[in-house]
mmCIF file of C-alpha atoms in Angstrom:
data_model
loop_
_atom_site.group_PDB
_atom_site.id
_atom_site.type_symbol
_atom_site.label_atom_id
_atom_site.label_comp_id
_atom_site.label_asym_id
_atom_site.label_seq_id
_atom_site.Cartn_x
_atom_site.Cartn_y
_atom_site.Cartn_z
ATOM 1 C CA UNK N 1 -80.439 -40.298 -118.763
ATOM 2 C CA UNK N 2 -78.496 -41.283 -115.668
ATOM 3 C CA UNK N 3 -77.518 -44.593 -117.261
ATOM 4 C CA UNK N 4 -76.194 -42.781 -120.324
ATOM 5 C CA UNK N 5 -74.012 -40.524 -118.182
ATOM 6 C CA UNK N 6 -72.822 -43.521 -116.150
ATOM 7 C CA UNK N 7 -71.928 -45.477 -119.294
ATOM 8 C CA UNK N 8 -70.091 -42.479 -120.751
ATOM 9 C CA UNK N 9 -68.126 -42.109 -117.521
ATOM 10 C CA UNK N 10 -67.217 -45.793 -117.514
ATOM 11 C CA UNK N 11 -66.125 -45.612 -121.148
ATOM 12 C CA UNK N 12 -63.980 -42.530 -120.495
ATOM 13 C CA UNK N 13 -62.475 -44.186 -117.425
ATOM 14 C CA UNK N 14 -61.523 -47.260 -119.418
ATOM 15 C CA UNK N 15 -59.957 -45.123 -122.143
ATOM 16 C CA UNK N 16 -58.067 -43.054 -119.548
ATOM 17 C CA UNK N 17 -56.727 -46.141 -117.763
ATOM 18 C CA UNK N 18 -55.638 -47.625 -121.101
ATOM 19 C CA UNK N 19 -53.266 -44.701 -121.672
ATOM 20 C CA UNK N 20 -49.646 -45.046 -120.542
ATOM 21 C CA UNK N 21 -48.860 -43.441 -117.188
ATOM 22 C CA UNK N 22 -46.504 -40.937 -118.812
ATOM 23 C CA UNK N 23 -49.255 -39.676 -121.136
ATOM 24 C CA UNK N 24 -51.683 -39.360 -118.224
ATOM 25 C CA UNK N 25 -49.092 -37.369 -116.275
ATOM 26 C CA UNK N 26 -48.492 -34.968 -119.157
ATOM 27 C CA UNK N 27 -52.220 -34.515 -119.776
ATOM 28 C CA UNK N 28 -52.799 -33.889 -116.074
ATOM 29 C CA UNK N 29 -50.010 -31.305 -115.937
ATOM 30 C CA UNK N 30 -51.323 -29.499 -119.013
ATOM 31 C CA UNK N 31 -54.860 -29.411 -117.604
ATOM 32 C CA UNK N 32 -53.628 -28.063 -114.263
ATOM 33 C CA UNK N 33 -51.580 -25.328 -115.970
ATOM 34 C CA UNK N 34 -54.550 -24.401 -118.150
ATOM 35 C CA UNK N 35 -56.809 -24.135 -115.105
ATOM 36 C CA UNK N 36 -54.186 -22.021 -113.315
ATOM 37 C CA UNK N 37 -53.978 -19.687 -116.318
ATOM 38 C CA UNK N 38 -57.770 -19.478 -116.464
ATOM 39 C CA UNK N 39 -57.943 -18.659 -112.760
ATOM 40 C CA UNK N 40 -55.308 -15.947 -113.255
ATOM 41 C CA UNK N 41 -57.276 -14.451 -116.131
ATOM 42 C CA UNK N 42 -60.465 -14.446 -114.061
ATOM 43 C CA UNK N 43 -58.709 -13.010 -111.030
ATOM 44 C CA UNK N 44 -56.938 -10.328 -113.032
ATOM 45 C CA UNK N 45 -53.866 -10.443 -110.810
ATOM 46 C CA UNK N 46 -51.341 -13.103 -109.895
ATOM 47 C CA UNK N 47 -52.874 -16.602 -110.054
ATOM 48 C CA UNK N 48 -52.471 -16.981 -106.301
ATOM 49 C CA UNK N 49 -54.716 -13.990 -105.597
ATOM 50 C CA UNK N 50 -52.964 -13.383 -102.281
ATOM 51 C CA UNK N 51 -52.267 -9.657 -102.841
ATOM 52 C CA UNK N 52 -55.239 -8.339 -100.920
#
């Protein structure tokens, strides 16, 4: 099972590195914004959560 996970990680890493840098930057920015929105939805207030 560990080998399967390792191989999948290596395959995903190769695919990720094959993408142009601009595409990786856009995907990274979209993922970060999505995680920020998710954190804001969980928090229920501003995404920073510093209003306590």
